[in-house]
mmCIF file of N, CA, C and O in Angstrom:
data_model
loop_
_atom_site.group_PDB
_atom_site.id
_atom_site.type_symbol
_atom_site.label_atom_id
_atom_site.label_comp_id
_atom_site.label_asym_id
_atom_site.label_seq_id
_atom_site.Cartn_x
_atom_site.Cartn_y
_atom_site.Cartn_z
ATOM 1 N N MET F 1 0.825 -1.152 -0.224
ATOM 2 C CA MET F 1 0.062 -0.017 0.292
ATOM 3 C C MET F 1 0.878 0.792 0.371
ATOM 4 O O MET F 1 1.760 1.211 0.501
ATOM 5 N N ILE F 2 0.418 2.095 -1.208
ATOM 6 C CA ILE F 2 1.267 3.656 -0.617
ATOM 7 C C ILE F 2 0.675 4.506 -0.329
ATOM 8 O O ILE F 2 -0.572 4.922 -0.505
ATOM 9 N N ASN F 3 1.142 5.129 1.075
ATOM 10 C CA ASN F 3 0.965 6.573 1.983
ATOM 11 C C ASN F 3 0.838 7.690 0.933
ATOM 12 O O ASN F 3 2.110 8.114 -0.054
ATOM 13 N N ASN F 4 -0.216 8.346 0.115
ATOM 14 C CA ASN F 4 -0.540 9.338 -0.565
ATOM 15 C C ASN F 4 -0.021 10.507 -0.112
ATOM 16 O O ASN F 4 0.124 11.730 -0.903
ATOM 17 N N ASN F 5 0.259 10.595 1.227
ATOM 18 C CA ASN F 5 0.764 11.873 1.872
ATOM 19 C C ASN F 5 2.115 11.788 2.095
ATOM 20 O O ASN F 5 2.447 13.334 2.950
ATOM 21 N N LEU F 6 2.641 11.167 1.260
ATOM 22 C CA LEU F 6 4.135 11.322 1.528
ATOM 23 C C LEU F 6 4.281 12.741 0.484
ATOM 24 O O LEU F 6 3.939 12.815 0.155
ATOM 25 N N LYS F 7 5.742 13.586 1.010
ATOM 26 C CA LYS F 7 6.457 14.343 0.378
ATOM 27 C C LYS F 7 7.529 13.947 -0.254
ATOM 28 O O LYS F 7 7.841 13.280 1.005
ATOM 29 N N PRO F 8 7.889 14.209 -1.091
ATOM 30 C CA PRO F 8 9.475 14.119 -1.250
ATOM 31 C C PRO F 8 10.150 14.633 -0.491
ATOM 32 O O PRO F 8 10.324 16.189 -0.510
ATOM 33 N N ALA F 9 11.137 13.991 -0.392
ATOM 34 C CA ALA F 9 12.631 14.861 0.334
ATOM 35 C C ALA F 9 13.470 15.874 -0.248
ATOM 36 O O ALA F 9 14.178 14.802 -1.388
ATOM 37 N N PHE F 10 13.827 16.672 0.188
ATOM 38 C CA PHE F 10 14.681 17.360 -0.797
ATOM 39 C C PHE F 10 16.100 17.912 0.093
ATOM 40 O O PHE F 10 16.165 18.124 1.444
ATOM 41 N N PRO F 11 17.218 17.719 -0.119
ATOM 42 C CA PRO F 11 18.263 17.767 0.101
ATOM 43 C C PRO F 11 18.546 19.396 1.026
ATOM 44 O O PRO F 11 18.177 20.390 -0.012
ATOM 45 N N THR F 12 18.971 19.510 2.087
ATOM 46 C CA THR F 12 19.213 20.786 2.524
ATOM 47 C C THR F 12 20.282 21.343 2.568
ATOM 48 O O THR F 12 21.936 20.526 2.198
ATOM 49 N N HIS F 13 20.762 22.607 1.546
ATOM 50 C CA HIS F 13 21.585 22.937 1.340
ATOM 51 C C HIS F 13 22.284 23.600 2.454
ATOM 52 O O HIS F 13 21.697 23.793 3.292
ATOM 53 N N PRO F 14 23.878 23.487 3.041
ATOM 54 C CA PRO F 14 24.612 23.530 3.822
ATOM 55 C C PRO F 14 24.537 25.173 4.181
ATOM 56 O O PRO F 14 24.277 25.463 5.340
ATOM 57 N N GLY F 15 24.277 26.165 2.978
ATOM 58 C CA GLY F 15 24.128 27.254 3.464
ATOM 59 C C GLY F 15 23.129 28.083 4.485
ATOM 60 O O GLY F 15 22.963 28.814 4.980
ATOM 61 N N GLU F 16 21.760 27.225 4.171
ATOM 62 C CA GLU F 16 20.322 27.703 4.097
ATOM 63 C C GLU F 16 20.919 27.292 6.008
ATOM 64 O O GLU F 16 20.572 27.679 6.804
ATOM 65 N N VAL F 17 21.354 25.948 6.182
ATOM 66 C CA VAL F 17 21.749 25.646 7.710
ATOM 67 C C VAL F 17 22.752 27.092 8.240
ATOM 68 O O VAL F 17 22.478 27.442 9.025
ATOM 69 N N LEU F 18 23.643 27.692 7.650
ATOM 70 C CA LEU F 18 24.455 28.618 8.023
ATOM 71 C C LEU F 18 23.737 29.570 8.204
ATOM 72 O O LEU F 18 23.988 30.253 9.202
ATOM 73 N N LYS F 19 22.338 30.181 7.519
ATOM 74 C CA LYS F 19 22.184 31.341 7.422
ATOM 75 C C LYS F 19 21.159 31.341 8.391
ATOM 76 O O LYS F 19 21.271 32.396 9.266
ATOM 77 N N GLU F 20 20.562 30.164 8.853
ATOM 78 C CA GLU F 20 19.423 30.118 10.318
ATOM 79 C C GLU F 20 20.187 30.629 11.237
ATOM 80 O O GLU F 20 19.996 31.342 12.028
ATOM 81 N N LYS F 21 22.022 29.711 11.140
ATOM 82 C CA LYS F 21 22.660 30.244 12.964
ATOM 83 C C LYS F 21 22.896 31.590 12.685
ATOM 84 O O LYS F 21 23.315 32.069 13.773
ATOM 85 N N ILE F 22 23.295 31.860 11.495
ATOM 86 C CA ILE F 22 23.773 33.744 11.794
ATOM 87 C C ILE F 22 22.649 34.384 12.218
ATOM 88 O O ILE F 22 22.983 35.762 12.717
ATOM 89 N N GLU F 23 21.239 34.341 11.092
ATOM 90 C CA GLU F 23 20.137 35.236 11.355
ATOM 91 C C GLU F 23 20.127 35.027 12.832
ATOM 92 O O GLU F 23 19.844 36.077 13.900
ATOM 93 N N TYR F 24 20.177 33.746 13.948
ATOM 94 C CA TYR F 24 19.904 33.464 15.387
ATOM 95 C C TYR F 24 20.841 34.458 15.686
ATOM 96 O O TYR F 24 20.796 35.090 17.217
ATOM 97 N N ARG F 25 22.024 34.468 15.811
ATOM 98 C CA ARG F 25 23.060 34.794 16.028
ATOM 99 C C ARG F 25 22.881 36.580 16.265
ATOM 100 O O ARG F 25 23.855 37.094 16.836
ATOM 101 N N GLY F 26 22.190 36.914 15.321
ATOM 102 C CA GLY F 26 22.106 38.576 14.956
ATOM 103 C C GLY F 26 23.121 38.942 14.318
ATOM 104 O O GLY F 26 23.623 40.233 14.247
ATOM 105 N N ILE F 27 24.018 38.006 13.494
ATOM 106 C CA ILE F 27 25.358 38.546 12.674
ATOM 107 C C ILE F 27 24.407 39.165 11.330
ATOM 108 O O ILE F 27 23.855 38.354 10.664
ATOM 109 N N SER F 28 25.040 39.992 10.805
ATOM 110 C CA SER F 28 24.978 40.412 9.407
ATOM 111 C C SER F 28 25.651 39.381 8.178
ATOM 112 O O SER F 28 26.745 39.107 9.015
ATOM 113 N N GLN F 29 25.200 39.830 6.988
ATOM 114 C CA GLN F 29 26.045 39.103 6.170
ATOM 115 C C GLN F 29 27.295 39.937 6.133
ATOM 116 O O GLN F 29 28.064 38.825 5.460
ATOM 117 N N ARG F 30 26.911 41.091 5.576
ATOM 118 C CA ARG F 30 28.404 41.756 5.370
ATOM 119 C C ARG F 30 29.369 41.886 6.889
ATOM 120 O O ARG F 30 30.573 41.321 6.251
ATOM 121 N N LEU F 31 29.101 41.776 7.747
ATOM 122 C CA LEU F 31 29.907 41.654 8.883
ATOM 123 C C LEU F 31 30.929 40.310 8.823
ATOM 124 O O LEU F 31 31.854 40.119 8.853
ATOM 125 N N LEU F 32 29.867 39.024 8.675
ATOM 126 C CA LEU F 32 29.937 38.087 7.999
ATOM 127 C C LEU F 32 31.544 37.452 7.656
ATOM 128 O O LEU F 32 32.435 37.479 7.612
ATOM 129 N N ALA F 33 30.720 38.154 6.241
ATOM 130 C CA ALA F 33 31.511 38.477 4.517
ATOM 131 C C ALA F 33 33.217 39.071 5.334
ATOM 132 O O ALA F 33 34.226 38.447 4.763
ATOM 133 N N GLN F 34 33.153 40.119 6.024
ATOM 134 C CA GLN F 34 34.636 41.127 6.466
ATOM 135 C C GLN F 34 35.162 40.136 6.748
ATOM 136 O O GLN F 34 36.056 39.898 7.541
ATOM 137 N N GLU F 35 34.261 39.599 8.412
ATOM 138 C CA GLU F 35 34.993 38.479 8.934
ATOM 139 C C GLU F 35 35.922 37.397 8.577
ATOM 140 O O GLU F 35 37.002 37.016 9.291
ATOM 141 N N MET F 36 34.863 37.166 7.229
ATOM 142 C CA MET F 36 35.574 35.800 6.945
ATOM 143 C C MET F 36 36.900 35.941 5.769
ATOM 144 O O MET F 36 37.337 35.111 4.860
ATOM 145 N N GLY F 37 37.089 37.749 5.362
ATOM 146 C CA GLY F 37 37.580 37.522 4.538
ATOM 147 C C GLY F 37 37.632 37.490 3.133
ATOM 148 O O GLY F 37 38.219 37.788 2.015
ATOM 149 N N MET F 38 35.815 37.233 2.907
ATOM 150 C CA MET F 38 35.322 37.155 1.839
ATOM 151 C C MET F 38 34.628 38.185 1.359
ATOM 152 O O MET F 38 34.091 38.992 1.802
ATOM 153 N N GLY F 39 34.340 38.160 0.257
ATOM 154 C CA GLY F 39 33.514 39.058 -0.729
ATOM 155 C C GLY F 39 31.658 38.882 -0.380
ATOM 156 O O GLY F 39 31.135 37.610 0.089
ATOM 157 N N TYR F 40 31.309 39.887 -0.165
ATOM 158 C CA TYR F 40 29.675 40.018 0.235
ATOM 159 C C TYR F 40 28.803 38.999 -0.730
ATOM 160 O O TYR F 40 28.162 37.927 0.056
ATOM 161 N N SER F 41 28.824 39.109 -1.955
ATOM 162 C CA SER F 41 27.637 38.391 -2.679
ATOM 163 C C SER F 41 28.481 36.736 -2.323
ATOM 164 O O SER F 41 27.117 36.026 -3.114
ATOM 165 N N VAL F 42 29.585 36.604 -2.060
ATOM 166 C CA VAL F 42 30.306 35.336 -2.561
ATOM 167 C C VAL F 42 29.341 34.504 -1.167
ATOM 168 O O VAL F 42 29.030 33.644 -0.714
ATOM 169 N N VAL F 43 29.577 35.153 -0.054
ATOM 170 C CA VAL F 43 28.869 34.613 1.187
ATOM 171 C C VAL F 43 27.286 34.789 1.219
ATOM 172 O O VAL F 43 26.667 33.121 1.119
ATOM 173 N N ASN F 44 26.804 36.062 0.506
ATOM 174 C CA ASN F 44 25.472 35.613 -0.130
ATOM 175 C C ASN F 44 24.820 34.783 -0.460
ATOM 176 O O ASN F 44 23.874 34.057 -0.370
ATOM 177 N N GLU F 45 25.520 33.967 -2.108
ATOM 178 C CA GLU F 45 25.239 33.042 -2.782
ATOM 179 C C GLU F 45 25.280 31.544 -1.933
ATOM 180 O O GLU F 45 24.364 30.782 -2.012
ATOM 181 N N ILE F 46 25.885 31.725 -1.023
ATOM 182 C CA ILE F 46 26.319 30.166 -0.517
ATOM 183 C C ILE F 46 24.869 30.721 0.807
ATOM 184 O O ILE F 46 24.736 29.337 0.813
ATOM 185 N N LEU F 47 24.982 31.379 1.537
ATOM 186 C CA LEU F 47 23.353 31.014 2.415
ATOM 187 C C LEU F 47 22.616 31.267 1.750
ATOM 188 O O LEU F 47 21.485 30.538 2.435
ATOM 189 N N ASN F 48 22.046 31.648 0.256
ATOM 190 C CA ASN F 48 20.788 31.312 -0.426
ATOM 191 C C ASN F 48 20.901 30.322 -1.001
ATOM 192 O O ASN F 48 20.186 30.022 -1.918
ATOM 193 N N GLY F 49 21.395 29.239 -0.877
ATOM 194 C CA GLY F 49 21.742 28.353 -1.721
ATOM 195 C C GLY F 49 22.057 28.248 -3.154
ATOM 196 O O GLY F 49 21.861 27.310 -4.163
ATOM 197 N N HIS F 50 22.970 29.480 -3.635
ATOM 198 C CA HIS F 50 23.407 29.400 -4.953
ATOM 199 C C HIS F 50 24.323 29.094 -5.563
ATOM 200 O O HIS F 50 25.067 29.571 -6.772
ATOM 201 N N ARG F 51 25.483 29.187 -4.403
ATOM 202 C CA ARG F 51 27.211 28.477 -4.802
ATOM 203 C C ARG F 51 27.071 27.453 -3.854
ATOM 204 O O ARG F 51 26.782 27.558 -2.453
ATOM 205 N N SER F 52 28.100 26.387 -4.199
ATOM 206 C CA SER F 52 28.487 25.312 -3.642
ATOM 207 C C SER F 52 29.911 26.369 -2.639
ATOM 208 O O SER F 52 30.345 27.414 -2.458
ATOM 209 N N ILE F 53 29.663 25.385 -1.031
ATOM 210 C CA ILE F 53 30.432 25.248 -0.393
ATOM 211 C C ILE F 53 31.606 24.456 -0.385
ATOM 212 O O ILE F 53 31.485 23.131 -0.181
ATOM 213 N N THR F 54 32.550 25.161 -0.693
ATOM 214 C CA THR F 54 34.007 24.240 -0.202
ATOM 215 C C THR F 54 34.743 24.085 0.595
ATOM 216 O O THR F 54 34.101 24.437 1.942
ATOM 217 N N GLU F 55 35.386 23.424 0.802
ATOM 218 C CA GLU F 55 36.120 22.167 2.176
ATOM 219 C C GLU F 55 36.944 23.624 3.150
ATOM 220 O O GLU F 55 36.646 24.201 3.988
ATOM 221 N N LYS F 56 37.276 24.551 2.377
ATOM 222 C CA LYS F 56 38.109 25.816 2.544
ATOM 223 C C LYS F 56 37.062 26.877 3.285
ATOM 224 O O LYS F 56 37.323 27.538 4.723
ATOM 225 N N ASN F 57 35.987 27.114 2.665
ATOM 226 C CA ASN F 57 35.087 27.505 3.004
ATOM 227 C C ASN F 57 34.350 27.243 4.514
ATOM 228 O O ASN F 57 33.997 27.921 5.161
ATOM 229 N N THR F 58 34.075 25.903 4.496
ATOM 230 C CA THR F 58 33.771 25.349 5.899
ATOM 231 C C THR F 58 34.339 25.487 7.297
ATOM 232 O O THR F 58 33.564 26.003 7.804
ATOM 233 N N VAL F 59 35.684 25.160 6.577
ATOM 234 C CA VAL F 59 36.747 25.752 7.742
ATOM 235 C C VAL F 59 36.772 27.236 8.209
ATOM 236 O O VAL F 59 36.703 27.188 9.155
ATOM 237 N N ILE F 60 36.562 28.133 7.251
ATOM 238 C CA ILE F 60 36.279 29.769 7.239
ATOM 239 C C ILE F 60 34.746 29.851 8.317
ATOM 240 O O ILE F 60 35.334 30.557 9.050
ATOM 241 N N PHE F 61 34.299 28.785 7.735
ATOM 242 C CA PHE F 61 32.335 29.532 8.783
ATOM 243 C C PHE F 61 32.801 28.440 9.800
ATOM 244 O O PHE F 61 32.201 29.471 10.570
ATOM 245 N N ALA F 62 33.160 27.942 9.544
ATOM 246 C CA ALA F 62 33.576 26.711 11.305
ATOM 247 C C ALA F 62 34.239 28.101 12.272
ATOM 248 O O ALA F 62 34.301 28.027 13.631
ATOM 249 N N ALA F 63 35.331 28.599 11.663
ATOM 250 C CA ALA F 63 36.654 29.034 12.608
ATOM 251 C C ALA F 63 35.770 30.169 13.577
ATOM 252 O O ALA F 63 35.937 31.017 14.182
ATOM 253 N N VAL F 64 35.463 31.416 11.992
ATOM 254 C CA VAL F 64 34.257 32.475 12.906
ATOM 255 C C VAL F 64 33.665 32.354 13.280
ATOM 256 O O VAL F 64 33.119 33.458 14.299
ATOM 257 N N LEU F 65 32.237 31.438 13.315
ATOM 258 C CA LEU F 65 31.129 31.056 14.154
ATOM 259 C C LEU F 65 31.368 30.739 15.191
ATOM 260 O O LEU F 65 30.322 30.829 16.178
ATOM 261 N N GLU F 66 32.476 29.520 15.483
ATOM 262 C CA GLU F 66 33.458 29.036 16.353
ATOM 263 C C GLU F 66 33.837 29.914 17.434
ATOM 264 O O GLU F 66 33.873 29.750 19.001
ATOM 265 N N GLY F 67 34.551 30.572 16.937
ATOM 266 C CA GLY F 67 35.544 31.522 17.477
ATOM 267 C C GLY F 67 34.989 32.615 18.729
ATOM 268 O O GLY F 67 33.925 33.176 18.638
#
């Protein structure tokens, strides 16, 4: 029997999770970009799921957000 109430699962982009985290902390994307030494547009595109996140960027996000 198939349950017709099931909704397809879509993977969550890591940027969406990071975006929620910085919004909860009250950090602006511009300040985050400055702290990370990255351009605002790059950070914005990552946080909105329009750009992939690299291993290097992951390390930088972790350092800035955990530090």
